[in-house]
Short mmCIF file of C-alpha atoms in Angstrom, two decimals:
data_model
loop_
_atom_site.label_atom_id
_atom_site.label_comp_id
_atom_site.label_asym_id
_atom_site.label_seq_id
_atom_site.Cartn_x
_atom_site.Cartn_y
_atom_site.Cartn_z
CA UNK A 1 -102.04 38.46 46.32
CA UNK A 2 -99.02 35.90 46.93
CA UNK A 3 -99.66 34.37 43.63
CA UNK A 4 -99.34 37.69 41.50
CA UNK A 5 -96.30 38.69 44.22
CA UNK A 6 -94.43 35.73 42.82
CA UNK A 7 -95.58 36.05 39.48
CA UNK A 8 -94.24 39.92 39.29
CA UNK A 9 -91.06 38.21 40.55
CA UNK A 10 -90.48 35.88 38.95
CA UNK A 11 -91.07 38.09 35.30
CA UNK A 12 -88.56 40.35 37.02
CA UNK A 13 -85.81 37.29 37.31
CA UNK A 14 -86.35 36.17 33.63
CA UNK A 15 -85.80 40.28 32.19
CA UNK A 16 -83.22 40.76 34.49
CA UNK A 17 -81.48 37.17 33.28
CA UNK A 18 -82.33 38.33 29.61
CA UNK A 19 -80.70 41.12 29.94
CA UNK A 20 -77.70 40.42 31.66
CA UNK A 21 -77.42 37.88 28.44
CA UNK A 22 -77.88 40.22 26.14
CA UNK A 23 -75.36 42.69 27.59
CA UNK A 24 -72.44 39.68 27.76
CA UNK A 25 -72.78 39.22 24.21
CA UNK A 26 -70.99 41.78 21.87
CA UNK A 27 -71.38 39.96 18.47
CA UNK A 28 -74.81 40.79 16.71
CA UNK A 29 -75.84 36.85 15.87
CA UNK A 30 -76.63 38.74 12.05
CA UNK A 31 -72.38 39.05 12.14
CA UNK A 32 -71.58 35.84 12.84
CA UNK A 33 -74.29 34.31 10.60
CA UNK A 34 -73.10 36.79 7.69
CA UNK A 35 -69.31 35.38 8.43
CA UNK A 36 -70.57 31.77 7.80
CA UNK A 37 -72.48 32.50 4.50
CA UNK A 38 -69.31 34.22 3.26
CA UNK A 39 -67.14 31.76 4.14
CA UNK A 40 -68.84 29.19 2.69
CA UNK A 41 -68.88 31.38 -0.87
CA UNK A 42 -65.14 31.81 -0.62
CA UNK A 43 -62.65 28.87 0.29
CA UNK A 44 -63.41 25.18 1.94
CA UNK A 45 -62.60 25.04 5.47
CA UNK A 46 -59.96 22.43 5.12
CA UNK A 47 -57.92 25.46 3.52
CA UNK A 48 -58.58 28.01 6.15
CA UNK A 49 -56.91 25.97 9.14
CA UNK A 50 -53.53 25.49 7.59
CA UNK A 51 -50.81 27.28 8.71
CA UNK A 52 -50.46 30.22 11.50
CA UNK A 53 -53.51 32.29 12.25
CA UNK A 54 -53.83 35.83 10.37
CA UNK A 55 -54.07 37.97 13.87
CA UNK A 56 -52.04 36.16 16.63
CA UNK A 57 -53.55 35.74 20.11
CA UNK A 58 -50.51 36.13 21.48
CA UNK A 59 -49.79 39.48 20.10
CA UNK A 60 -52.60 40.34 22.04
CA UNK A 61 -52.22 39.31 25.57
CA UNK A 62 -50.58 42.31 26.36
CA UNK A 63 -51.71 45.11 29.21
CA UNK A 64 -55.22 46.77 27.91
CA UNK A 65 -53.51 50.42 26.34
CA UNK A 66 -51.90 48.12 23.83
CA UNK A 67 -54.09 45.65 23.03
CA UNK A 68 -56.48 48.61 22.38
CA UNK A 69 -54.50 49.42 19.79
CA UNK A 70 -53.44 46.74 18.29
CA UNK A 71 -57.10 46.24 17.79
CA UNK A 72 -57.60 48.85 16.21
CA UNK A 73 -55.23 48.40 13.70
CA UNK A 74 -56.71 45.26 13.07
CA UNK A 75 -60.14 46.46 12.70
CA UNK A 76 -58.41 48.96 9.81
CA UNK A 77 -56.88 46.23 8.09
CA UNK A 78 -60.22 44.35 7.94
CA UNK A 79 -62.06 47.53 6.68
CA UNK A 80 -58.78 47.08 3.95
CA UNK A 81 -59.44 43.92 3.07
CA UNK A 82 -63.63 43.45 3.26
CA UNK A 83 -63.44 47.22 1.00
CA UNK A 84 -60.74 45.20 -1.83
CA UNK A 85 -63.31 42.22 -1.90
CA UNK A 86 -65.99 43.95 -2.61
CA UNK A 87 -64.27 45.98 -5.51
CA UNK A 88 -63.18 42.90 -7.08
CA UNK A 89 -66.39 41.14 -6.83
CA UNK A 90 -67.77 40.35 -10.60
CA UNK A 91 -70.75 42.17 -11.51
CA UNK A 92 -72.55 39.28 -11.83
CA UNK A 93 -71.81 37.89 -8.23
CA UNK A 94 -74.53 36.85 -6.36
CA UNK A 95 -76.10 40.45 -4.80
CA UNK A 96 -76.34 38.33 -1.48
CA UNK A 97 -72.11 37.91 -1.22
CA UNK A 98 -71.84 41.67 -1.95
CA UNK A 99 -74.83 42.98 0.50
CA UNK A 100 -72.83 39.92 3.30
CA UNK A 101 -69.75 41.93 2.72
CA UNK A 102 -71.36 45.78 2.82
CA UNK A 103 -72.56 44.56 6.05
CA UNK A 104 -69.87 43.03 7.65
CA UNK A 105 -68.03 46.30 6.50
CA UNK A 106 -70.59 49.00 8.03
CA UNK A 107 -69.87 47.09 11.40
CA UNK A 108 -66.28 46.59 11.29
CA UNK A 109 -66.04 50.87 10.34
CA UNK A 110 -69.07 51.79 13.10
CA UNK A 111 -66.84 49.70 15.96
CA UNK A 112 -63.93 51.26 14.72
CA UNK A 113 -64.91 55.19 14.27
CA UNK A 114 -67.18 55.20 17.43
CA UNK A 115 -65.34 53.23 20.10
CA UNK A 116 -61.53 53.26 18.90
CA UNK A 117 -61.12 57.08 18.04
CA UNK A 118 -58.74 58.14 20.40
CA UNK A 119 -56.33 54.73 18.76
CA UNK A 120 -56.95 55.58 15.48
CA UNK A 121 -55.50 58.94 16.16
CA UNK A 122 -52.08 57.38 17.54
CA UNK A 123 -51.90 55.06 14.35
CA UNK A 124 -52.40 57.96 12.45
CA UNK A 125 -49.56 59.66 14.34
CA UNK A 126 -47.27 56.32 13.73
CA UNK A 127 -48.21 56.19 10.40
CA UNK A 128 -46.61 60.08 9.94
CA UNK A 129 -43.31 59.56 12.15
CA UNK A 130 -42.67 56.03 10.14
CA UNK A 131 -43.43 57.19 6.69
CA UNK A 132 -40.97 60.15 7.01
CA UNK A 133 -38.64 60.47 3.36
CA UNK A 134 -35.52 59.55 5.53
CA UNK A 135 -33.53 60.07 1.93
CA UNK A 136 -34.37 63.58 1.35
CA UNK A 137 -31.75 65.66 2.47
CA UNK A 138 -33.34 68.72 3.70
CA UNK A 139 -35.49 66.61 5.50
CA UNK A 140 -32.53 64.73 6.93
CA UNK A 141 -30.87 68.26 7.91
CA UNK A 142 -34.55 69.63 9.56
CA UNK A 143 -34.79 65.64 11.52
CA UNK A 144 -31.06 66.13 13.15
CA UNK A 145 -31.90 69.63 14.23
CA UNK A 146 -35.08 68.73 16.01
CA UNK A 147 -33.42 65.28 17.61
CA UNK A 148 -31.80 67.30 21.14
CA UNK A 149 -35.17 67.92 21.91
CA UNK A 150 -36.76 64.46 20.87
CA UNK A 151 -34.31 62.71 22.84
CA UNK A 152 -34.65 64.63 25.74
CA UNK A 153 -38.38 64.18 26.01
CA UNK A 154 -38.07 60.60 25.17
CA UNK A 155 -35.27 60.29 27.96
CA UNK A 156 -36.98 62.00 30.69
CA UNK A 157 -40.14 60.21 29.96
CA UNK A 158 -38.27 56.82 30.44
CA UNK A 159 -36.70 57.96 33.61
CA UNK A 160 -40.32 58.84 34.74
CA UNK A 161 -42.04 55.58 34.05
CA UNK A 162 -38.86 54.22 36.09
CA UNK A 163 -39.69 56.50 38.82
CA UNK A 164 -43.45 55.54 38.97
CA UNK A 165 -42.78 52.17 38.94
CA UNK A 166 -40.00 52.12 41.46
CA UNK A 167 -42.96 54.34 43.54
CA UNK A 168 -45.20 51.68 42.60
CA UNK A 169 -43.20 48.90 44.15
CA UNK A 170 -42.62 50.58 47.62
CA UNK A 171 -45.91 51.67 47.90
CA UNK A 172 -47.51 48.47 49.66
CA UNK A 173 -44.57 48.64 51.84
CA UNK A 174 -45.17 51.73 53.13
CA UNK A 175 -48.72 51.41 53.28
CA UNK A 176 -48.08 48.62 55.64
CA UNK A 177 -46.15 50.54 57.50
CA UNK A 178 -48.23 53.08 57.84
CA UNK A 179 -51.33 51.33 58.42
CA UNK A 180 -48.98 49.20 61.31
CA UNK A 181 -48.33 52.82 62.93
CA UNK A 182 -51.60 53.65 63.35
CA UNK B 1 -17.41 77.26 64.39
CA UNK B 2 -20.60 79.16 63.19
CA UNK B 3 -18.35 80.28 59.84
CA UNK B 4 -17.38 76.74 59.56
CA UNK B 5 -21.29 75.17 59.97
CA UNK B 6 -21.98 78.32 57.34
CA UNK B 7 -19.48 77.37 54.89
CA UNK B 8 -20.88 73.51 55.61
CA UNK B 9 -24.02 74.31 54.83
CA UNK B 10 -23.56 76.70 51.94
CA UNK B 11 -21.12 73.68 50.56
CA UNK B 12 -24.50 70.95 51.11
CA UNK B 13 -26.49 73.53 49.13
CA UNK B 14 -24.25 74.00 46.02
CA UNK B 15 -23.90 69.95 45.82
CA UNK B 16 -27.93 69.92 46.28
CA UNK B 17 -28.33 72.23 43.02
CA UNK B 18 -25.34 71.01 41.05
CA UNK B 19 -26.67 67.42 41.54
CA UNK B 20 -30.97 68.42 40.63
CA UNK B 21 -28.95 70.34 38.02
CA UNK B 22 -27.51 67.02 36.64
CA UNK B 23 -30.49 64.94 37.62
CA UNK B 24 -32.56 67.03 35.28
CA UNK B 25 -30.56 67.32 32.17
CA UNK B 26 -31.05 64.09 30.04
CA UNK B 27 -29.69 65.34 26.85
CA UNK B 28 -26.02 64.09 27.30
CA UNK B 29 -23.81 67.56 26.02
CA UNK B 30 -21.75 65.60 23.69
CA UNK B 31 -24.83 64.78 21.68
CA UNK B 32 -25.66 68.43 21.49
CA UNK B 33 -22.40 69.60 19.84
CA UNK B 34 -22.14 66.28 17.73
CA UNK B 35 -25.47 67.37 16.34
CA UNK B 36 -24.16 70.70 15.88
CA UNK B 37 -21.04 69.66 13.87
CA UNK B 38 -23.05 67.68 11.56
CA UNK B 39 -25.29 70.14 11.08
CA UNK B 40 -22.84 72.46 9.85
CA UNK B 41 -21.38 69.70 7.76
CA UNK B 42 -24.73 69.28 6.23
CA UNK B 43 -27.69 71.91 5.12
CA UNK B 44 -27.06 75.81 6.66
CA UNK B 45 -29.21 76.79 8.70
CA UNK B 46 -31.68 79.06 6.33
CA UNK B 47 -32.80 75.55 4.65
CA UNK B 48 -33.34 73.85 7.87
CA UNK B 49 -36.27 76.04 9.05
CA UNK B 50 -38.26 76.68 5.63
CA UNK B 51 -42.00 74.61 6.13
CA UNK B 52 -43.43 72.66 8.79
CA UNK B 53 -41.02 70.69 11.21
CA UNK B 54 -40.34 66.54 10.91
CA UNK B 55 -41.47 65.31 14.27
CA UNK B 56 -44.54 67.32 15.21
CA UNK B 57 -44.97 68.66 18.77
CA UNK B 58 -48.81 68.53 18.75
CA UNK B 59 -48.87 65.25 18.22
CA UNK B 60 -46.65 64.35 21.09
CA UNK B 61 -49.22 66.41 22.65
CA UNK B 62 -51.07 62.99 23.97
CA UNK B 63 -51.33 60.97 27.10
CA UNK B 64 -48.32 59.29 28.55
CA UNK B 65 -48.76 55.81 27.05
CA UNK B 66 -49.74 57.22 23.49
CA UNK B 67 -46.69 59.53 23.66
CA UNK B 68 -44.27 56.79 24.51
CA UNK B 69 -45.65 54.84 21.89
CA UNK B 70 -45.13 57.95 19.20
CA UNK B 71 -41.34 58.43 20.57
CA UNK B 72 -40.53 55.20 20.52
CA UNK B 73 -41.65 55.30 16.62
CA UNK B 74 -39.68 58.51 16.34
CA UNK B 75 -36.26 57.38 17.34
CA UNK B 76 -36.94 53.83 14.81
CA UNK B 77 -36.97 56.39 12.23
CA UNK B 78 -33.53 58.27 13.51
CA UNK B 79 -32.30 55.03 13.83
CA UNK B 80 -33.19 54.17 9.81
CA UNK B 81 -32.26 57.67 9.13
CA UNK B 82 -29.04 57.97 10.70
CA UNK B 83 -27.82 54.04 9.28
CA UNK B 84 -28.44 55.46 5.76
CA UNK B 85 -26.69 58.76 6.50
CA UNK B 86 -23.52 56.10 7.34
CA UNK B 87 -23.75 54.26 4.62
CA UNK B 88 -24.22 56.72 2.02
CA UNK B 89 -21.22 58.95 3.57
CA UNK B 90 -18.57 58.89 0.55
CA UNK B 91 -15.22 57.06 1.65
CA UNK B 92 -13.11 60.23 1.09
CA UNK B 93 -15.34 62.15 3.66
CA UNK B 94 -14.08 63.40 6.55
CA UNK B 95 -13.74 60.58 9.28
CA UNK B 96 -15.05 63.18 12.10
CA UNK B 97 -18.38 62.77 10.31
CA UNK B 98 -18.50 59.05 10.15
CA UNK B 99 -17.20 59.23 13.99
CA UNK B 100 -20.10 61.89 14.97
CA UNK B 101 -22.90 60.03 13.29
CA UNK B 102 -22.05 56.67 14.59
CA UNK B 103 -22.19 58.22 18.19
CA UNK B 104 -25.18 59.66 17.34
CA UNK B 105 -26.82 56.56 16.03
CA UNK B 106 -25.44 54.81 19.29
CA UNK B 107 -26.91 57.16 21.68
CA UNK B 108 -30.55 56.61 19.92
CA UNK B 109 -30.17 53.02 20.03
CA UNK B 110 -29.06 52.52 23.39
CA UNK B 111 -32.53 54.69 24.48
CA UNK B 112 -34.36 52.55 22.70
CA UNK B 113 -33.49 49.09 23.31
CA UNK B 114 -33.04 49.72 26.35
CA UNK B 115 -36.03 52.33 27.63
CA UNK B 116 -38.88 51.74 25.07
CA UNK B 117 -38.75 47.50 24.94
CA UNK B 118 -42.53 47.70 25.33
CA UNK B 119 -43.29 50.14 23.15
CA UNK B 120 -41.34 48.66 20.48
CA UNK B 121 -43.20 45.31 21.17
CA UNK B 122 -46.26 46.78 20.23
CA UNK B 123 -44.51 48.40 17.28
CA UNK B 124 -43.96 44.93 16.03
CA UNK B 125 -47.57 44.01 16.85
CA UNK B 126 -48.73 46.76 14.78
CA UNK B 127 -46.19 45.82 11.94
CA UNK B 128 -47.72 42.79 11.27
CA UNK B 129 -51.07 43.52 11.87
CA UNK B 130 -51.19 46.34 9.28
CA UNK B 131 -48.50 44.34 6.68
CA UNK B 132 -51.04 41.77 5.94
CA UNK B 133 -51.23 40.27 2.41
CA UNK B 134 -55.06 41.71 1.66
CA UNK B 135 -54.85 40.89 -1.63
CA UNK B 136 -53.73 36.60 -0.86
CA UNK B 137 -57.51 34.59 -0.95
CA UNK B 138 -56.18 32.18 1.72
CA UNK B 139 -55.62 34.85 4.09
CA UNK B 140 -58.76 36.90 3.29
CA UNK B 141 -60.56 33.76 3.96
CA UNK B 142 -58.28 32.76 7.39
CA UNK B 143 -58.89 36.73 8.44
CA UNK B 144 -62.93 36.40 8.24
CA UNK B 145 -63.13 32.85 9.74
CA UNK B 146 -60.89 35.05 12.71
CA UNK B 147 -63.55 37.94 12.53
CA UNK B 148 -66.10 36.86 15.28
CA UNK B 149 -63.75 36.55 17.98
CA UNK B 150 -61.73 39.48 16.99
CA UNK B 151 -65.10 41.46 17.13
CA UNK B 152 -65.87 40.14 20.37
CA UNK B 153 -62.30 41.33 21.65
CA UNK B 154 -62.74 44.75 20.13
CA UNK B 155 -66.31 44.82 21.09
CA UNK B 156 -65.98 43.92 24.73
CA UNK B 157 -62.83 46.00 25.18
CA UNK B 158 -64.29 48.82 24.29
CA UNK B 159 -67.42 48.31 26.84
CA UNK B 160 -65.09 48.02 29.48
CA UNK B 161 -63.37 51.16 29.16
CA UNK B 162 -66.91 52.67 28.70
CA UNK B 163 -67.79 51.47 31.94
CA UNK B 164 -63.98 52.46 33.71
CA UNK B 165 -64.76 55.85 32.89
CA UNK B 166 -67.80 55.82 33.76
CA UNK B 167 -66.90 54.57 37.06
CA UNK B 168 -64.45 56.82 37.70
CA UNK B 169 -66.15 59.48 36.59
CA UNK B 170 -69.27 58.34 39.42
CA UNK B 171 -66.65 57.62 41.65
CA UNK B 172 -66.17 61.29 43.80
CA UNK B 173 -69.79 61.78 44.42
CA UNK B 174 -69.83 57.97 45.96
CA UNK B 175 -67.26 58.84 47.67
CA UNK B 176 -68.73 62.27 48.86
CA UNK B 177 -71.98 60.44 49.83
CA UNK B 178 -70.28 57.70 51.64
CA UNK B 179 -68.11 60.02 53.44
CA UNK B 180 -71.01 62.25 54.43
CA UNK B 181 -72.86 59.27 56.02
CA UNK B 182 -70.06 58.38 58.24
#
């Protein structure tokens, strides 16, 4: 009875283990294999490490809401640039480089559309407010009228985060206080 | 002396509402009729409310770190807007114009550099994130040696906010259930 006691525990030990593995890694092995094959077909690795990185780590050690997006605009700039090598692939590439790139595609566009909607939907707002025809005149006119009550949202919204922090920073103190009163 | 604590107190309570009265208004008044006057120097009015408007309201219409984000985008464009306004003003044209706009353009700049730094840090972020050269085979090759751990950033990010929410969205029944056992 001992004997199958330990047994049952220690199967339970090695799934639990397993698992806790498998949910710490967030890269499918396939993606990272795929990666290597592809790099290998494009350009020698003595080329890839000259120079600055493509997507600075610096950029993103920032607080999570913006590194959240900046991810996400990453992740659309890959599905940009896997989606332009695969349209200039020749025809008579190998069909392995094309079905590496398909799939390194499909998971770039399934991380992005399931798990980064709600960023998307602020780049997409971005991309509206910066790509406004600042030379058209009527536009210009409509843009000037509309900026009294721009301006006062964005002023009262900066006097708010000012607030909150200010709250923020005397809250401890009070706490303390508090907690000392009681 | 019961007039004079009257007359005290009725003193206190205009200064209380004059000063929330100020306290509230962010929108300088100076701005408001400078952006009148150049409205009238520019398109009537008829013009300036034909089709949809420049900055939408819906989209503003997001949580607070999204919005500041949006406004801080919005007031780049004024900015751009505005500077080309200046410099396309003919040199015969009144100098009351030239004077309004370039208080106009200071006002917008002086919110933003100094109440949206952060936001426009990310702008930059973004900026370069979504301005690179897809089409250069060095950096296509430098962005997918970068994939993996930009996957694993993305990938991982995402879980954790997952498992935030899901937390907090646990966390008032814990609480109930805690509470009730004490």
């Amino acid at each position: 009875m001992v004997t199958a006691a330990m047994a049952r525990t220690t199967l339970c030990v090695c799934v639990c283990l397993l698992a806790s593995q498998v949910a710490t890694s967030h890269v499918p092995e396939k993606i990272n294999r795929t990666i290597h094959n592809l790099l290998q077909h494009y350009i020698p690795a003595r080329e890839r490490f000259k120079g600055q990185p493509v997507f600075s780590r610096d950029l993103l050690g920032t607080k999570l809401e913006a590194k959240e997006v900046l991810l996400s605009a990453a992740l659309q700039t890959y599905e940009e640039l896997i989606q332009r090598m695969l349209k200039e692939l020749p025809g008579d590439e190998s069909a392995d480089v094309r079905a590496d790139l398909s799939y390194v595609l499909e998971r770039v566009q399934h991380l992005r559309r399931f798990r980064f909607q709600e960023q998307d939907k602020l780049l997409e707002g971005l991309h509206t407010f910066q790509h406004i025809q600042v030379d058209n005149e009527l536009i210009r006119s409509k843009a000037l009228w509309e900026l009294p009550w721009l301006y006062e949202e964005a002023s009262s919204l900066a006097n708010k985060r000012r607030q909150r922090r200010r709250r923020k920073a005397k809250w401890p103190r009070t706490f303390q206080t508090e907690s000392e009163a009681h």
